[in-house]
Amino acid sequence: MNPSDDSARGRFITLEGGEGVGKSTNVDFVVEHLRGRGLEVVRTREPGGSPRAERIRTLLLDPAADEPLDQTAELLLMFAARAQHLAMTILPALDRGAFVVCDRFTDATYAYQGAGRGIDRGAIEMLERLVQRGLEPDLTLLLDMPVEAALARMIARGATLDRFETQAPAFFCAVREGYRHRYEAAPQRFELIDAAPALAQVQAAIAAALDRRLAQWGTI
Ligand SMILES: Nc1ncnc2c1ncn2[C@@H]1O[C@H](COP(=O)(O)OP(=O)(O)O)[C@@H](O)[C@H]1O
Ligand SMILES: Cc1cn([C@H]2C[C@H](O)[C@@H](COP(=O)(O)OP(=O)(O)O)O2)c(=O)[nH]c1=O
């Protein structure tokens, strides 16, 4: 959470990974773990996280067949939602010293719009600078596992599929690679979590990673 890092500000934690890796399940676990350490935690998600940003989410995920969504429009809507989310939810929470736990953030844009759709990284970097003005997560938990097993979990979950979830498996392989590149470019910001084992084992790894970071930050 730079550049105006100071000890009175909260910490910004994001969860990332492809479809079906267990993000939604584990966001709850992260929030409860931090609350158990006595911290004030705001749970949020992208795209979305404020009333107007949630309306942009609906536009983005709607699989309606009446008109395809242009991929540049998709990118700009992601960042429009993010600007609103930052202004209304994330920055006020960090300013009052709360922890923010967010289900997806800009790494998802590099993975889905960049690696998945093939949009030039420079365009994403430009929008990231404009919208975030130097702010980035203090910690990103990247849940990683083979695409086929993750998609099988997603299908077993049984909910109706949104506009992203109906992409071909090759798209999700590109997304996974995109995330791996993000990790390799800045490994110190990430905790890479093997999401394939049973949930209890994944959550033990997440708890250990969180406590390690809390100790580094002097929070516990
Ligand atoms: N480690 C795990 N082992 C087995 N099933 C899991 C595990 N983690 C999550 N699941 C199940 O897989 C499905 C997808 O998880 P979910 O949290 O919705 O993933 P995501 O939000 O990443 O798409 C859910 O039915 C969930 O209960
Ligand atoms: C934040 C973000 C999400 N997305 C996509 C990924 C997801 O398929 C979709 C909705 O996110 P999410 O609700 O996390 O999906 P799920 O819980 O099913 O994994 O939005 C992007 O393509 N770019 C982005 O920048």
PDB file of C-alpha atoms and ligand atoms in Angstrom:
ATOM      1  CA  MET A   1       0.000   0.000   0.000  1.00  0.00           C
ATOM      2  CA  ASN A   2       2.478   2.624  -1.109  1.00  0.00           C
ATOM      3  CA  PRO A   3       3.634   5.266  -1.715  1.00  0.00           C
ATOM      4  CA  SER A   4       2.275   7.096   1.370  1.00  0.00           C
ATOM      5  CA  ASP A   5       2.876   4.111   3.608  1.00  0.00           C
ATOM      6  CA  ASP A   6       2.546   4.886   7.278  1.00  0.00           C
ATOM      7  CA  SER A   7       1.849   2.742  10.277  1.00  0.00           C
ATOM      8  CA  ALA A   8      -1.577   4.305  10.948  1.00  0.00           C
ATOM      9  CA  ARG A   9      -2.898   3.044   7.601  1.00  0.00           C
ATOM     10  CA  GLY A  10      -4.454  -0.361   7.159  1.00  0.00           C
ATOM     11  CA  ARG A  11      -3.166  -3.104   4.903  1.00  0.00           C
ATOM     12  CA  PHE A  12      -4.518  -4.082   1.525  1.00  0.00           C
ATOM     13  CA  ILE A  13      -4.718  -7.846   0.860  1.00  0.00           C
ATOM     14  CA  THR A  14      -5.961  -9.352  -2.403  1.00  0.00           C
ATOM     15  CA  LEU A  15      -6.854 -12.914  -3.418  1.00  0.00           C
ATOM     16  CA  GLU A  16      -6.236 -14.003  -6.979  1.00  0.00           C
ATOM     17  CA  GLY A  17      -6.456 -17.087  -9.148  1.00  0.00           C
ATOM     18  CA  GLY A  18      -8.462 -18.612 -11.989  1.00  0.00           C
ATOM     19  CA  GLU A  19     -12.033 -19.895 -11.862  1.00  0.00           C
ATOM     20  CA  GLY A  20     -12.734 -22.686  -9.359  1.00  0.00           C
ATOM     21  CA  VAL A  21      -9.467 -22.454  -7.382  1.00  0.00           C
ATOM     22  CA  GLY A  22     -11.417 -21.651  -4.197  1.00  0.00           C
ATOM     23  CA  LYS A  23     -11.104 -17.874  -3.950  1.00  0.00           C
ATOM     24  CA  SER A  24     -14.611 -17.174  -2.698  1.00  0.00           C
ATOM     25  CA  THR A  25     -14.327 -19.970  -0.121  1.00  0.00           C
ATOM     26  CA  ASN A  26     -10.996 -18.688   1.132  1.00  0.00           C
ATOM     27  CA  VAL A  27     -11.806 -14.961   1.192  1.00  0.00           C
ATOM     28  CA  ASP A  28     -14.142 -15.762   4.088  1.00  0.00           C
ATOM     29  CA  PHE A  29     -11.378 -17.709   5.793  1.00  0.00           C
ATOM     30  CA  VAL A  30      -8.887 -14.825   5.420  1.00  0.00           C
ATOM     31  CA  VAL A  31     -11.398 -12.340   6.842  1.00  0.00           C
ATOM     32  CA  GLU A  32     -12.178 -14.561   9.829  1.00  0.00           C
ATOM     33  CA  HIS A  33      -8.503 -15.238  10.469  1.00  0.00           C
ATOM     34  CA  LEU A  34      -7.685 -11.514  10.584  1.00  0.00           C
ATOM     35  CA  ARG A  35     -10.718 -10.711  12.743  1.00  0.00           C
ATOM     36  CA  GLY A  36      -9.550 -13.462  15.080  1.00  0.00           C
ATOM     37  CA  ARG A  37      -6.354 -11.439  15.465  1.00  0.00           C
ATOM     38  CA  GLY A  38      -8.451  -8.482  16.628  1.00  0.00           C
ATOM     39  CA  LEU A  39      -8.263  -6.501  13.370  1.00  0.00           C
ATOM     40  CA  GLU A  40     -10.993  -4.440  11.701  1.00  0.00           C
ATOM     41  CA  VAL A  41     -11.499  -5.988   8.263  1.00  0.00           C
ATOM     42  CA  VAL A  42     -13.464  -4.791   5.231  1.00  0.00           C
ATOM     43  CA  ARG A  43     -14.339  -7.626   2.834  1.00  0.00           C
ATOM     44  CA  THR A  44     -14.831  -6.569  -0.752  1.00  0.00           C
ATOM     45  CA  ARG A  45     -14.487  -7.768  -4.346  1.00  0.00           C
ATOM     46  CA  GLU A  46     -13.801  -6.786  -7.946  1.00  0.00           C
ATOM     47  CA  PRO A  47     -15.307  -6.008 -10.281  1.00  0.00           C
ATOM     48  CA  GLY A  48     -17.638  -4.311  -7.799  1.00  0.00           C
ATOM     49  CA  GLY A  49     -17.254  -3.343  -4.163  1.00  0.00           C
ATOM     50  CA  SER A  50     -19.454  -0.213  -4.086  1.00  0.00           C
ATOM     51  CA  PRO A  51     -23.039   0.303  -5.301  1.00  0.00           C
ATOM     52  CA  ARG A  52     -22.102   1.920  -8.646  1.00  0.00           C
ATOM     53  CA  ALA A  53     -19.148  -0.434  -9.175  1.00  0.00           C
ATOM     54  CA  GLU A  54     -21.491  -3.387  -8.581  1.00  0.00           C
ATOM     55  CA  ARG A  55     -23.717  -2.064 -11.385  1.00  0.00           C
ATOM     56  CA  ILE A  56     -20.686  -2.031 -13.689  1.00  0.00           C
ATOM     57  CA  ARG A  57     -20.014  -5.645 -12.559  1.00  0.00           C
ATOM     58  CA  THR A  58     -23.472  -6.645 -13.743  1.00  0.00           C
ATOM     59  CA  LEU A  59     -22.700  -5.178 -17.179  1.00  0.00           C
ATOM     60  CA  LEU A  60     -19.360  -7.007 -17.303  1.00  0.00           C
ATOM     61  CA  LEU A  61     -20.593 -10.466 -16.291  1.00  0.00           C
ATOM     62  CA  ASP A  62     -23.918 -10.498 -18.149  1.00  0.00           C
ATOM     63  CA  PRO A  63     -23.681 -13.315 -20.722  1.00  0.00           C
ATOM     64  CA  ALA A  64     -26.571 -11.773 -22.761  1.00  0.00           C
ATOM     65  CA  ALA A  65     -26.260 -12.821 -26.372  1.00  0.00           C
ATOM     66  CA  ASP A  66     -27.787  -9.630 -27.823  1.00  0.00           C
ATOM     67  CA  GLU A  67     -24.396  -7.962 -28.319  1.00  0.00           C
ATOM     68  CA  PRO A  68     -20.803  -9.056 -27.638  1.00  0.00           C
ATOM     69  CA  LEU A  69     -18.722  -6.848 -25.317  1.00  0.00           C
ATOM     70  CA  ASP A  70     -15.797  -5.212 -27.095  1.00  0.00           C
ATOM     71  CA  GLN A  71     -12.558  -6.116 -25.285  1.00  0.00           C
ATOM     72  CA  THR A  72     -11.379  -2.501 -24.993  1.00  0.00           C
ATOM     73  CA  ALA A  73     -14.761  -1.615 -23.492  1.00  0.00           C
ATOM     74  CA  GLU A  74     -14.304  -4.547 -21.100  1.00  0.00           C
ATOM     75  CA  LEU A  75     -10.882  -3.252 -20.017  1.00  0.00           C
ATOM     76  CA  LEU A  76     -12.152   0.304 -19.492  1.00  0.00           C
ATOM     77  CA  LEU A  77     -15.179  -0.903 -17.529  1.00  0.00           C
ATOM     78  CA  MET A  78     -12.884  -2.923 -15.239  1.00  0.00           C
ATOM     79  CA  PHE A  79     -10.877   0.210 -14.476  1.00  0.00           C
ATOM     80  CA  ALA A  80     -13.980   2.411 -14.217  1.00  0.00           C
ATOM     81  CA  ALA A  81     -15.350   0.047 -11.571  1.00  0.00           C
ATOM     82  CA  ARG A  82     -11.939   0.010  -9.864  1.00  0.00           C
ATOM     83  CA  ALA A  83     -11.706   3.823  -9.692  1.00  0.00           C
ATOM     84  CA  GLN A  84     -15.125   3.976  -8.045  1.00  0.00           C
ATOM     85  CA  HIS A  85     -14.310   1.092  -5.703  1.00  0.00           C
ATOM     86  CA  LEU A  86     -11.044   2.724  -4.609  1.00  0.00           C
ATOM     87  CA  ALA A  87     -12.680   6.090  -3.972  1.00  0.00           C
ATOM     88  CA  MET A  88     -15.759   4.820  -2.147  1.00  0.00           C
ATOM     89  CA  THR A  89     -14.572   1.707  -0.310  1.00  0.00           C
ATOM     90  CA  ILE A  90     -10.868   0.836  -0.335  1.00  0.00           C
ATOM     91  CA  LEU A  91      -9.136   4.161   0.354  1.00  0.00           C
ATOM     92  CA  PRO A  92     -11.521   5.309   3.126  1.00  0.00           C
ATOM     93  CA  ALA A  93     -11.073   1.948   4.886  1.00  0.00           C
ATOM     94  CA  LEU A  94      -7.261   2.027   4.621  1.00  0.00           C
ATOM     95  CA  ASP A  95      -7.226   5.655   5.795  1.00  0.00           C
ATOM     96  CA  ARG A  96      -9.040   4.787   9.005  1.00  0.00           C
ATOM     97  CA  GLY A  97      -6.620   1.907   9.664  1.00  0.00           C
ATOM     98  CA  ALA A  98      -8.797  -1.032   8.587  1.00  0.00           C
ATOM     99  CA  PHE A  99      -7.527  -4.061   6.701  1.00  0.00           C
ATOM    100  CA  VAL A 100      -9.109  -4.505   3.274  1.00  0.00           C
ATOM    101  CA  VAL A 101      -9.492  -8.039   1.890  1.00  0.00           C
ATOM    102  CA  CYS A 102     -10.429  -7.958  -1.771  1.00  0.00           C
ATOM    103  CA  ASP A 103     -11.495 -10.889  -3.974  1.00  0.00           C
ATOM    104  CA  ARG A 104      -9.469 -10.003  -7.127  1.00  0.00           C
ATOM    105  CA  PHE A 105      -7.813  -6.714  -8.132  1.00  0.00           C
ATOM    106  CA  THR A 106      -5.500  -5.493 -10.898  1.00  0.00           C
ATOM    107  CA  ASP A 107      -3.510  -8.735 -11.208  1.00  0.00           C
ATOM    108  CA  ALA A 108      -6.779 -10.146 -12.602  1.00  0.00           C
ATOM    109  CA  THR A 109      -6.763  -7.480 -15.317  1.00  0.00           C
ATOM    110  CA  TYR A 110      -3.222  -8.457 -16.367  1.00  0.00           C
ATOM    111  CA  ALA A 111      -4.226 -12.140 -16.312  1.00  0.00           C
ATOM    112  CA  TYR A 112      -7.680 -11.958 -17.979  1.00  0.00           C
ATOM    113  CA  GLN A 113      -7.592  -8.874 -20.235  1.00  0.00           C
ATOM    114  CA  GLY A 114      -3.812  -9.054 -20.794  1.00  0.00           C
ATOM    115  CA  ALA A 115      -2.813 -12.733 -21.016  1.00  0.00           C
ATOM    116  CA  GLY A 116      -6.341 -14.047 -21.714  1.00  0.00           C
ATOM    117  CA  ARG A 117      -7.639 -11.517 -24.257  1.00  0.00           C
ATOM    118  CA  GLY A 118      -4.240 -10.444 -25.580  1.00  0.00           C
ATOM    119  CA  ILE A 119      -4.504  -6.730 -24.742  1.00  0.00           C
ATOM    120  CA  ASP A 120      -1.158  -4.928 -24.760  1.00  0.00           C
ATOM    121  CA  ARG A 121       0.398  -4.709 -21.295  1.00  0.00           C
ATOM    122  CA  GLY A 122       1.356  -1.059 -21.828  1.00  0.00           C
ATOM    123  CA  ALA A 123      -2.317  -0.075 -22.092  1.00  0.00           C
ATOM    124  CA  ILE A 124      -3.073  -1.823 -18.777  1.00  0.00           C
ATOM    125  CA  GLU A 125      -0.065  -0.172 -17.112  1.00  0.00           C
ATOM    126  CA  MET A 126      -1.242   3.246 -18.272  1.00  0.00           C
ATOM    127  CA  LEU A 127      -4.723   2.734 -16.801  1.00  0.00           C
ATOM    128  CA  GLU A 128      -3.257   1.288 -13.606  1.00  0.00           C
ATOM    129  CA  ARG A 129      -1.161   4.457 -13.115  1.00  0.00           C
ATOM    130  CA  LEU A 130      -4.148   6.693 -13.823  1.00  0.00           C
ATOM    131  CA  VAL A 131      -6.534   4.881 -11.490  1.00  0.00           C
ATOM    132  CA  GLN A 132      -4.276   3.692  -8.662  1.00  0.00           C
ATOM    133  CA  ARG A 133      -1.691   6.488  -8.481  1.00  0.00           C
ATOM    134  CA  GLY A 134       0.937   4.166  -7.074  1.00  0.00           C
ATOM    135  CA  LEU A 135      -1.296   2.167  -4.769  1.00  0.00           C
ATOM    136  CA  GLU A 136      -0.880  -1.576  -4.942  1.00  0.00           C
ATOM    137  CA  PRO A 137      -1.705  -4.469  -2.597  1.00  0.00           C
ATOM    138  CA  ASP A 138       0.561  -5.076   0.417  1.00  0.00           C
ATOM    139  CA  LEU A 139      -0.007  -8.798  -0.062  1.00  0.00           C
ATOM    140  CA  THR A 140      -1.538 -10.937  -2.785  1.00  0.00           C
ATOM    141  CA  LEU A 141      -2.494 -14.547  -2.088  1.00  0.00           C
ATOM    142  CA  LEU A 142      -2.302 -16.308  -5.443  1.00  0.00           C
ATOM    143  CA  LEU A 143      -4.243 -19.593  -5.432  1.00  0.00           C
ATOM    144  CA  ASP A 144      -2.795 -21.803  -8.118  1.00  0.00           C
ATOM    145  CA  MET A 145      -3.743 -25.260  -9.403  1.00  0.00           C
ATOM    146  CA  PRO A 146      -4.104 -27.093 -12.731  1.00  0.00           C
ATOM    147  CA  VAL A 147      -6.861 -25.602 -14.895  1.00  0.00           C
ATOM    148  CA  GLU A 148      -8.771 -28.830 -15.603  1.00  0.00           C
ATOM    149  CA  ALA A 149      -9.205 -29.701 -11.923  1.00  0.00           C
ATOM    150  CA  ALA A 150     -10.244 -26.126 -11.105  1.00  0.00           C
ATOM    151  CA  LEU A 151     -12.839 -26.072 -13.904  1.00  0.00           C
ATOM    152  CA  ALA A 152     -14.198 -29.413 -12.655  1.00  0.00           C
ATOM    153  CA  ARG A 153     -14.706 -27.795  -9.221  1.00  0.00           C
ATOM    154  CA  MET A 154     -16.403 -24.815 -10.822  1.00  0.00           C
ATOM    155  CA  ILE A 155     -18.800 -27.060 -12.751  1.00  0.00           C
ATOM    156  CA  ALA A 156     -19.475 -29.214  -9.658  1.00  0.00           C
ATOM    157  CA  ARG A 157     -20.357 -26.023  -7.743  1.00  0.00           C
ATOM    158  CA  GLY A 158     -23.355 -25.921 -10.085  1.00  0.00           C
ATOM    159  CA  ALA A 159     -24.162 -22.169 -10.335  1.00  0.00           C
ATOM    160  CA  THR A 160     -25.055 -20.633 -13.705  1.00  0.00           C
ATOM    161  CA  LEU A 161     -21.997 -19.579 -15.666  1.00  0.00           C
ATOM    162  CA  ASP A 162     -21.153 -15.895 -16.275  1.00  0.00           C
ATOM    163  CA  ARG A 163     -19.567 -14.319 -19.381  1.00  0.00           C
ATOM    164  CA  PHE A 164     -16.017 -15.274 -18.302  1.00  0.00           C
ATOM    165  CA  GLU A 165     -16.809 -18.768 -17.037  1.00  0.00           C
ATOM    166  CA  THR A 166     -18.038 -19.823 -20.475  1.00  0.00           C
ATOM    167  CA  GLN A 167     -14.613 -19.204 -22.119  1.00  0.00           C
ATOM    168  CA  ALA A 168     -12.692 -22.130 -23.659  1.00  0.00           C
ATOM    169  CA  PRO A 169     -10.132 -24.018 -21.481  1.00  0.00           C
ATOM    170  CA  ALA A 170      -7.260 -22.457 -23.527  1.00  0.00           C
ATOM    171  CA  PHE A 171      -8.328 -19.041 -22.220  1.00  0.00           C
ATOM    172  CA  PHE A 172      -7.963 -20.237 -18.611  1.00  0.00           C
ATOM    173  CA  CYS A 173      -4.550 -21.760 -19.358  1.00  0.00           C
ATOM    174  CA  ALA A 174      -3.451 -18.321 -20.634  1.00  0.00           C
ATOM    175  CA  VAL A 175      -4.935 -16.705 -17.511  1.00  0.00           C
ATOM    176  CA  ARG A 176      -2.984 -19.091 -15.269  1.00  0.00           C
ATOM    177  CA  GLU A 177       0.219 -18.260 -17.146  1.00  0.00           C
ATOM    178  CA  GLY A 178      -0.586 -14.558 -16.824  1.00  0.00           C
ATOM    179  CA  TYR A 179      -0.850 -14.900 -13.059  1.00  0.00           C
ATOM    180  CA  ARG A 180       2.411 -16.844 -12.905  1.00  0.00           C
ATOM    181  CA  HIS A 181       4.139 -13.990 -14.751  1.00  0.00           C
ATOM    182  CA  ARG A 182       2.754 -11.472 -12.261  1.00  0.00           C
ATOM    183  CA  TYR A 183       4.145 -13.594  -9.436  1.00  0.00           C
ATOM    184  CA  GLU A 184       7.545 -13.966 -11.089  1.00  0.00           C
ATOM    185  CA  ALA A 185       7.815 -10.202 -11.728  1.00  0.00           C
ATOM    186  CA  ALA A 186       7.249  -9.295  -8.039  1.00  0.00           C
ATOM    187  CA  PRO A 187       7.492 -12.422  -5.842  1.00  0.00           C
ATOM    188  CA  GLN A 188       7.915 -10.386  -2.625  1.00  0.00           C
ATOM    189  CA  ARG A 189       4.340  -9.064  -2.894  1.00  0.00           C
ATOM    190  CA  PHE A 190       2.872 -12.559  -3.338  1.00  0.00           C
ATOM    191  CA  GLU A 191       2.254 -15.703  -1.348  1.00  0.00           C
ATOM    192  CA  LEU A 192       1.840 -18.515  -3.861  1.00  0.00           C
ATOM    193  CA  ILE A 193      -0.627 -21.053  -2.435  1.00  0.00           C
ATOM    194  CA  ASP A 194      -1.073 -24.552  -3.859  1.00  0.00           C
ATOM    195  CA  ALA A 195      -4.884 -24.690  -4.153  1.00  0.00           C
ATOM    196  CA  ALA A 196      -5.127 -28.352  -5.242  1.00  0.00           C
ATOM    197  CA  PRO A 197      -5.050 -30.132  -1.835  1.00  0.00           C
ATOM    198  CA  ALA A 198      -8.022 -30.566   0.504  1.00  0.00           C
ATOM    199  CA  LEU A 199      -9.475 -27.330   1.870  1.00  0.00           C
ATOM    200  CA  ALA A 200      -8.056 -27.793   5.390  1.00  0.00           C
ATOM    201  CA  GLN A 201      -4.539 -28.034   3.984  1.00  0.00           C
ATOM    202  CA  VAL A 202      -5.002 -24.981   1.732  1.00  0.00           C
ATOM    203  CA  GLN A 203      -6.312 -22.996   4.698  1.00  0.00           C
ATOM    204  CA  ALA A 204      -3.405 -24.038   6.915  1.00  0.00           C
ATOM    205  CA  ALA A 205      -1.042 -22.676   4.245  1.00  0.00           C
ATOM    206  CA  ILE A 206      -3.032 -19.441   4.023  1.00  0.00           C
ATOM    207  CA  ALA A 207      -3.064 -18.982   7.816  1.00  0.00           C
ATOM    208  CA  ALA A 208       0.703 -19.513   8.002  1.00  0.00           C
ATOM    209  CA  ALA A 209       1.306 -17.036   5.174  1.00  0.00           C
ATOM    210  CA  LEU A 210      -0.931 -14.418   6.804  1.00  0.00           C
ATOM    211  CA  ASP A 211       0.720 -14.761  10.219  1.00  0.00           C
ATOM    212  CA  ARG A 212       4.166 -14.486   8.623  1.00  0.00           C
ATOM    213  CA  ARG A 213       3.169 -11.194   6.966  1.00  0.00           C
ATOM    214  CA  LEU A 214       1.428  -9.840  10.079  1.00  0.00           C
ATOM    215  CA  ALA A 215       4.607 -10.493  12.027  1.00  0.00           C
ATOM    216  CA  GLN A 216       6.712  -8.742   9.344  1.00  0.00           C
ATOM    217  CA  TRP A 217       4.415  -5.713   9.479  1.00  0.00           C
ATOM    218  CA  GLY A 218       4.595  -5.631  13.263  1.00  0.00           C
ATOM    219  CA  THR A 219       0.820  -6.165  13.524  1.00  0.00           C
ATOM    220  CA  ILE A 220       1.125  -9.235  15.798  1.00  0.00           C
TER     221      ILE A 220
HETATM  222  N1  LIG B   1      -9.433 -27.167  -1.539  1.00  0.00           N
HETATM  223  C1  LIG B   1     -10.610 -27.532  -2.036  1.00  0.00           C
HETATM  224  N2  LIG B   1     -10.865 -28.824  -2.283  1.00  0.00           N
HETATM  225  C2  LIG B   1     -12.018 -29.206  -2.827  1.00  0.00           C
HETATM  226  N3  LIG B   1     -13.030 -28.376  -3.162  1.00  0.00           N
HETATM  227  C3  LIG B   1     -12.840 -27.078  -2.941  1.00  0.00           C
HETATM  228  C4  LIG B   1     -11.624 -26.579  -2.374  1.00  0.00           C
HETATM  229  N4  LIG B   1     -11.730 -25.230  -2.295  1.00  0.00           N
HETATM  230  C5  LIG B   1     -12.956 -24.919  -2.785  1.00  0.00           C
HETATM  231  N5  LIG B   1     -13.622 -26.014  -3.156  1.00  0.00           N
HETATM  232  C6  LIG B   1     -14.963 -26.092  -3.778  1.00  0.00           C
HETATM  233  O1  LIG B   1     -14.781 -25.767  -5.163  1.00  0.00           O
HETATM  234  C7  LIG B   1     -15.864 -24.967  -5.644  1.00  0.00           C
HETATM  235  C8  LIG B   1     -15.304 -23.648  -6.202  1.00  0.00           C
HETATM  236  O2  LIG B   1     -14.806 -22.870  -5.124  1.00  0.00           O
HETATM  237  P1  LIG B   1     -15.008 -21.284  -5.108  1.00  0.00           P
HETATM  238  O3  LIG B   1     -14.537 -20.814  -3.763  1.00  0.00           O
HETATM  239  O4  LIG B   1     -16.401 -20.943  -5.514  1.00  0.00           O
HETATM  240  O5  LIG B   1     -13.949 -20.889  -6.240  1.00  0.00           O
HETATM  241  P2  LIG B   1     -13.683 -19.516  -7.028  1.00  0.00           P
HETATM  242  O6  LIG B   1     -14.308 -18.409  -6.225  1.00  0.00           O
HETATM  243  O7  LIG B   1     -12.188 -19.452  -7.075  1.00  0.00           O
HETATM  244  O8  LIG B   1     -14.288 -19.708  -8.386  1.00  0.00           O
HETATM  245  C9  LIG B   1     -16.802 -24.786  -4.474  1.00  0.00           C
HETATM  246  O9  LIG B   1     -17.844 -25.728  -4.604  1.00  0.00           O
HETATM  247  C10 LIG B   1     -15.941 -25.055  -3.251  1.00  0.00           C
HETATM  248  O10 LIG B   1     -16.705 -25.583  -2.179  1.00  0.00           O
HETATM  249  C1  LIG B   2     -11.188  -7.930 -11.321  1.00  0.00           C
HETATM  250  C2  LIG B   2     -11.281  -8.607 -12.663  1.00  0.00           C
HETATM  251  C3  LIG B   2     -12.112  -9.704 -12.843  1.00  0.00           C
HETATM  252  N1  LIG B   2     -12.211 -10.287 -14.058  1.00  0.00           N
HETATM  253  C4  LIG B   2     -13.128 -11.434 -14.251  1.00  0.00           C
HETATM  254  C5  LIG B   2     -12.660 -12.730 -13.638  1.00  0.00           C
HETATM  255  C6  LIG B   2     -13.914 -13.457 -13.245  1.00  0.00           C
HETATM  256  O1  LIG B   2     -14.247 -14.374 -14.257  1.00  0.00           O
HETATM  257  C7  LIG B   2     -14.986 -12.381 -13.260  1.00  0.00           C
HETATM  258  C8  LIG B   2     -15.730 -12.229 -11.962  1.00  0.00           C
HETATM  259  O2  LIG B   2     -14.874 -12.358 -10.882  1.00  0.00           O
HETATM  260  P1  LIG B   2     -15.258 -13.291  -9.640  1.00  0.00           P
HETATM  261  O3  LIG B   2     -16.538 -12.890  -9.049  1.00  0.00           O
HETATM  262  O4  LIG B   2     -14.069 -13.312  -8.751  1.00  0.00           O
HETATM  263  O5  LIG B   2     -15.453 -14.702 -10.306  1.00  0.00           O
HETATM  264  P2  LIG B   2     -15.392 -16.152  -9.681  1.00  0.00           P
HETATM  265  O6  LIG B   2     -15.740 -16.082  -8.203  1.00  0.00           O
HETATM  266  O7  LIG B   2     -16.403 -16.882 -10.506  1.00  0.00           O
HETATM  267  O8  LIG B   2     -13.996 -16.640  -9.910  1.00  0.00           O
HETATM  268  O9  LIG B   2     -14.341 -11.154 -13.620  1.00  0.00           O
HETATM  269  C9  LIG B   2     -11.491  -9.819 -15.139  1.00  0.00           C
HETATM  270  O10 LIG B   2     -11.584 -10.349 -16.240  1.00  0.00           O
HETATM  271  N2  LIG B   2     -10.658  -8.738 -14.968  1.00  0.00           N
HETATM  272  C10 LIG B   2     -10.521  -8.099 -13.773  1.00  0.00           C
HETATM  273  O11 LIG B   2      -9.759  -7.110 -13.663  1.00  0.00           O
END
